PDB file of C-alpha atoms in Angstrom:
ATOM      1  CA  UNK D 395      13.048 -23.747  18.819  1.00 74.00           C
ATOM      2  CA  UNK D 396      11.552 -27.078  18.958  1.00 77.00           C
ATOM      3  CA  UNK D 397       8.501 -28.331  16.581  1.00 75.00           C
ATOM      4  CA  UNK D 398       6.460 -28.013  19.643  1.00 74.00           C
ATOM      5  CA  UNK D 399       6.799 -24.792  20.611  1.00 75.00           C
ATOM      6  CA  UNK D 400       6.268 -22.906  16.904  1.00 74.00           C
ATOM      7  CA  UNK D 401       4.183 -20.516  17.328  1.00 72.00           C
ATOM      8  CA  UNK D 402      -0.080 -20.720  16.082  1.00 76.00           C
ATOM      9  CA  UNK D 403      -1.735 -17.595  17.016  1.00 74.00           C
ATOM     10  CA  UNK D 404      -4.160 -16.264  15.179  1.00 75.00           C
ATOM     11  CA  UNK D 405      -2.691 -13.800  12.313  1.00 70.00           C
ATOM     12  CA  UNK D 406      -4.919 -11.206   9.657  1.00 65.00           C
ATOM     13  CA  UNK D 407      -4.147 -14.073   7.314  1.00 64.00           C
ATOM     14  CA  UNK D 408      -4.897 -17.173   9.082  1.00 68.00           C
ATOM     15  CA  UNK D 409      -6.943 -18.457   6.439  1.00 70.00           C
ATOM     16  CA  UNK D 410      -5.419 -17.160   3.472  1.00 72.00           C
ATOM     17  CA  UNK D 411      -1.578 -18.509   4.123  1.00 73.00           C
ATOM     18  CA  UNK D 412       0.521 -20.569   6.770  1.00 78.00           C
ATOM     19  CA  UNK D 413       4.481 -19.930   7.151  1.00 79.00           C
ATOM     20  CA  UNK D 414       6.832 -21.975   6.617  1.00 84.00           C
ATOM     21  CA  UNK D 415       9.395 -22.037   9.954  1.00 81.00           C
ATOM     22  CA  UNK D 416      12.238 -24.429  10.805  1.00 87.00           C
ATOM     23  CA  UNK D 417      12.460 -26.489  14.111  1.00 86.00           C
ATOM     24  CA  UNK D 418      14.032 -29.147  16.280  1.00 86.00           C
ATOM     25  CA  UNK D 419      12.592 -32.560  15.594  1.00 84.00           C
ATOM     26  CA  UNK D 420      12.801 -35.122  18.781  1.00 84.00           C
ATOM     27  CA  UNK D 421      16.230 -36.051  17.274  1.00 85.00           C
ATOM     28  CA  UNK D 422      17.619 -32.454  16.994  1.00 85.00           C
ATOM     29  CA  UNK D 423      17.760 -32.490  13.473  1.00 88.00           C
ATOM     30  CA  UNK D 424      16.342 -29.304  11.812  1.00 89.00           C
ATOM     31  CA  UNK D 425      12.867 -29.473   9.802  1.00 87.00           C
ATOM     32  CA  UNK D 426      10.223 -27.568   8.211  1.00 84.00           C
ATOM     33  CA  UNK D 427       7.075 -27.092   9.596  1.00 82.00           C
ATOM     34  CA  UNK D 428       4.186 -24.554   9.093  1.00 81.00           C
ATOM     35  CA  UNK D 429       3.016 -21.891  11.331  1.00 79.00           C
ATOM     36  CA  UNK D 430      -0.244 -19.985  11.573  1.00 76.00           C
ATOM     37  CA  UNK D 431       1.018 -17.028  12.978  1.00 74.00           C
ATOM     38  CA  UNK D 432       2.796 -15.237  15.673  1.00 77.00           C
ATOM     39  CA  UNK D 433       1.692 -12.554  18.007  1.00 80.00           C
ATOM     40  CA  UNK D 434       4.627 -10.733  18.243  1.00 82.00           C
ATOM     41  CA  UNK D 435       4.720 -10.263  13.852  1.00 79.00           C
ATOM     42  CA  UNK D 436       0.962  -9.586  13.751  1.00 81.00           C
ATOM     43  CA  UNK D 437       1.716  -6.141  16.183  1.00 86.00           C
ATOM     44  CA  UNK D 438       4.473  -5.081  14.040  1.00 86.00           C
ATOM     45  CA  UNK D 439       2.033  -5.932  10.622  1.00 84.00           C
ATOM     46  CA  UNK D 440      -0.951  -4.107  12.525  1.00 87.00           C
ATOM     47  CA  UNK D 441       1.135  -1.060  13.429  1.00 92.00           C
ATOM     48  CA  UNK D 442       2.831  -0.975   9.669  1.00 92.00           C
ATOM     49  CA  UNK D 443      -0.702  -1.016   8.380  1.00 90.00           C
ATOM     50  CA  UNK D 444      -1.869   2.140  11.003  1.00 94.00           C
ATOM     51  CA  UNK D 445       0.927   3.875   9.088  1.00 96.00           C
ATOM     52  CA  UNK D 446      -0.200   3.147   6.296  1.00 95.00           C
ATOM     53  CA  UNK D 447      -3.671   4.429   7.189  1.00 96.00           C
ATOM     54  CA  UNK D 448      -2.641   7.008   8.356  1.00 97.00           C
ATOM     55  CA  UNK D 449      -0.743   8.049   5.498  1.00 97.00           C
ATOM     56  CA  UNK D 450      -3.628   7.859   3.574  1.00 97.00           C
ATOM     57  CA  UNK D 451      -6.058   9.647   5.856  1.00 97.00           C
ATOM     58  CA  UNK D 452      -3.278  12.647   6.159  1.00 97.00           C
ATOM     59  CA  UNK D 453      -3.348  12.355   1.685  1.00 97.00           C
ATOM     60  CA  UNK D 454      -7.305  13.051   2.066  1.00 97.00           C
ATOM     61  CA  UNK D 455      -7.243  15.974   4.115  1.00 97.00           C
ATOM     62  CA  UNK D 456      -4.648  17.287   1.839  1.00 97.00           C
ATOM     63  CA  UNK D 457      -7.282  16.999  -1.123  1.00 96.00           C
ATOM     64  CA  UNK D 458     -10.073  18.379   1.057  1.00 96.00           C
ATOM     65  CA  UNK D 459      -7.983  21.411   2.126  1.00 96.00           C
ATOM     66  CA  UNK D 460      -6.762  22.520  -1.300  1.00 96.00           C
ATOM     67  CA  UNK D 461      -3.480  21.486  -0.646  1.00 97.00           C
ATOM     68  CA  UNK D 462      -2.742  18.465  -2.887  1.00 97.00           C
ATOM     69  CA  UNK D 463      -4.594  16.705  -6.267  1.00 97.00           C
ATOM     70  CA  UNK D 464      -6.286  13.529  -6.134  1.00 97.00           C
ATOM     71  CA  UNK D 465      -3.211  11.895  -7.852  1.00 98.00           C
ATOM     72  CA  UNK D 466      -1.582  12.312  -4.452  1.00 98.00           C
ATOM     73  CA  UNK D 467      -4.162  10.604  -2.332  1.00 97.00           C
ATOM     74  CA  UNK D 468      -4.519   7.730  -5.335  1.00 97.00           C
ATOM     75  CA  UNK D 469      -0.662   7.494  -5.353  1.00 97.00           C
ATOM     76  CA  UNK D 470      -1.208   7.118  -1.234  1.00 97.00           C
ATOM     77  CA  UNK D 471      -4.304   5.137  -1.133  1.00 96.00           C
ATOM     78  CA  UNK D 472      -2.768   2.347  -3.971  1.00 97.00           C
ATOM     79  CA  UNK D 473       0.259   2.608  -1.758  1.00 96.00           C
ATOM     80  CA  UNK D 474       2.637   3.444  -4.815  1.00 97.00           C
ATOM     81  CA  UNK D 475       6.120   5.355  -4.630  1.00 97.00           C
ATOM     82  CA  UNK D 476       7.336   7.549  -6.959  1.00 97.00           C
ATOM     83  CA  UNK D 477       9.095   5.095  -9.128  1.00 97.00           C
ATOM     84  CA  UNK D 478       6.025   2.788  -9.476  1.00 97.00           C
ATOM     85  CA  UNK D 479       3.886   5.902 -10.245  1.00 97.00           C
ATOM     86  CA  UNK D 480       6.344   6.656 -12.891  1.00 97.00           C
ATOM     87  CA  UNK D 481       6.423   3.521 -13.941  1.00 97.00           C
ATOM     88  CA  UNK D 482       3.258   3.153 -14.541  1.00 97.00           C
ATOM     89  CA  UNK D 483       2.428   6.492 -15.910  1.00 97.00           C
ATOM     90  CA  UNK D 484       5.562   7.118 -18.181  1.00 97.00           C
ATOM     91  CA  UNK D 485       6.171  10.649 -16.580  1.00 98.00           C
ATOM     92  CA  UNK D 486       9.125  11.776 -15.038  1.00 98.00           C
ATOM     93  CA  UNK D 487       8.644  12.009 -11.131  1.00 97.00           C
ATOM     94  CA  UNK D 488       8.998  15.902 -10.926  1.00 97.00           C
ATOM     95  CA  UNK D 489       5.743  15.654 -13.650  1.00 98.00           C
ATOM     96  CA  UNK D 490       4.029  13.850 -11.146  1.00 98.00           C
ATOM     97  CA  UNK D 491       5.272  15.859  -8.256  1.00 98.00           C
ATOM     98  CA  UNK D 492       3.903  19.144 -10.213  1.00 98.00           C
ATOM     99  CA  UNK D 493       1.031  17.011 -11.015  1.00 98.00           C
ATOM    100  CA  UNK D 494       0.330  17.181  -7.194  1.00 98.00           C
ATOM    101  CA  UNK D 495      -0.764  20.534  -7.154  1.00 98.00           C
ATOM    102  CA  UNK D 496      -4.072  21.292  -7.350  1.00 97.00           C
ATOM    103  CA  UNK D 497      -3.853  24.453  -9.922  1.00 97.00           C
ATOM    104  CA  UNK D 498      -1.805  22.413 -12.132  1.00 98.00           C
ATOM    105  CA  UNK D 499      -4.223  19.079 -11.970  1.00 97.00           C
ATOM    106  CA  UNK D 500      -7.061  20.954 -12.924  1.00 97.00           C
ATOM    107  CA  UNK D 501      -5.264  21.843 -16.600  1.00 97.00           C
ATOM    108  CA  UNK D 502      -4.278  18.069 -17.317  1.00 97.00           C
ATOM    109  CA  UNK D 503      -5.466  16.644 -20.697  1.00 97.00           C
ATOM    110  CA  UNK D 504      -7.659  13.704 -20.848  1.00 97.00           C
ATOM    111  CA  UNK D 505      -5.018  11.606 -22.389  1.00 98.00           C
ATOM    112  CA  UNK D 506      -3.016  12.591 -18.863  1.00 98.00           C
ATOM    113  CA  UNK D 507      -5.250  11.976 -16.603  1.00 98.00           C
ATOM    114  CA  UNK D 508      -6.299   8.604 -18.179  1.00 98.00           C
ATOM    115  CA  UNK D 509      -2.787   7.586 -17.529  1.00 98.00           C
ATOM    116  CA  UNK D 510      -3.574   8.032 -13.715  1.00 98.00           C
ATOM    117  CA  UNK D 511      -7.124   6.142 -13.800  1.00 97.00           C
ATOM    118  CA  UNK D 512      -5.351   3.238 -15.733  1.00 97.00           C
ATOM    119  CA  UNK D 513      -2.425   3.527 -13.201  1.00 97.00           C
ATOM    120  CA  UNK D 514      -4.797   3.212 -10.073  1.00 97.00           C
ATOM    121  CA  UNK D 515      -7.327   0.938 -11.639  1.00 97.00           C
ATOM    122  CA  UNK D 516     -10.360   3.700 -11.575  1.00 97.00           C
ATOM    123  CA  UNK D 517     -12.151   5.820 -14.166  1.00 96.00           C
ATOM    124  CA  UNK D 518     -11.264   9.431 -14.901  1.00 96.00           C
ATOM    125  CA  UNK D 519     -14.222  10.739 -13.405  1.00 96.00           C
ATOM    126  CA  UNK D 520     -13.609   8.916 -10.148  1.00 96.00           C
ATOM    127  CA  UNK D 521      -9.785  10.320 -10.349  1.00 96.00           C
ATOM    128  CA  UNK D 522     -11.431  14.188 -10.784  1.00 95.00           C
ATOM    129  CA  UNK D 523     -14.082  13.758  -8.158  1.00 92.00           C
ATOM    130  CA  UNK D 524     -12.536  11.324  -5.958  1.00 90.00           C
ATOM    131  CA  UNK D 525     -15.475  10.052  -3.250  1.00 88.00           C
ATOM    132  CA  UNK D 526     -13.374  11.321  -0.070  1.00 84.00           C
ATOM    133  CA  UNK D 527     -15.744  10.429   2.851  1.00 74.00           C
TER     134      UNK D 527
END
């Protein structure tokens, strides 16, 4: 590709970064230059992030139906796997998996479920009545 023909559409993060790409200078010779975006990266970034959101939306009817905790939808919403989780939390992942069910949520000590509000940056109270609308 030559200098001239890098890319500059507009991307989500136009004004927050630029990319650094390599070109064809007028003598052929390879060189950095920056890039503002490219159309064909910010469709696969937007349809990543519909995943994403949808992932999450899919976590909150879970909650609303009975079917899962809020540590599920947290885990989905701060778009954590199971080892960060863990990681974070300091309990084994089939903990946290059993920690996904409702009936066993409702029984966790304070001291467990502070774990979780430090672990997705929000209070206890906000991790026992999560606001889901």
């Amino acid at each position: 590709m030559k200098k001239e023909d890098i890319p500059q559409d507009e991307s989500a993060l136009k004004n927050v970064l630029r990319e650094v790409v390599y070109a064809k200078d007028d003598d052929g010779k390879y060189t950095s230059a920056l890039s503002q975006g490219w159309n064909v990266k910010k469709d696969a970034l937007d349809n990543a992030w519909d995943d994403v959101n949808e992932k999450i939306e899919e976590a909150k009817q879970a909650v609303l139906n009975g079917e899962k905790s809020p540590v599920y939808y947290f885990k989905e919403k701060c778009l954590m796997d199971m080892p960060t989780i863990t990681g974070y939390t300091g309990f084994w992942s089939f903990t946290v998996k059993r920690h996904f069910k409702p009936s066993v949520f409702k029984k966790l000590s304070e001291q467990k479920l502070a774990k979780y509000a430090k672990a997705f940056d929000i209070t206890i109270e906000e991790l026992k009545s999560p606001d889901l609308s």
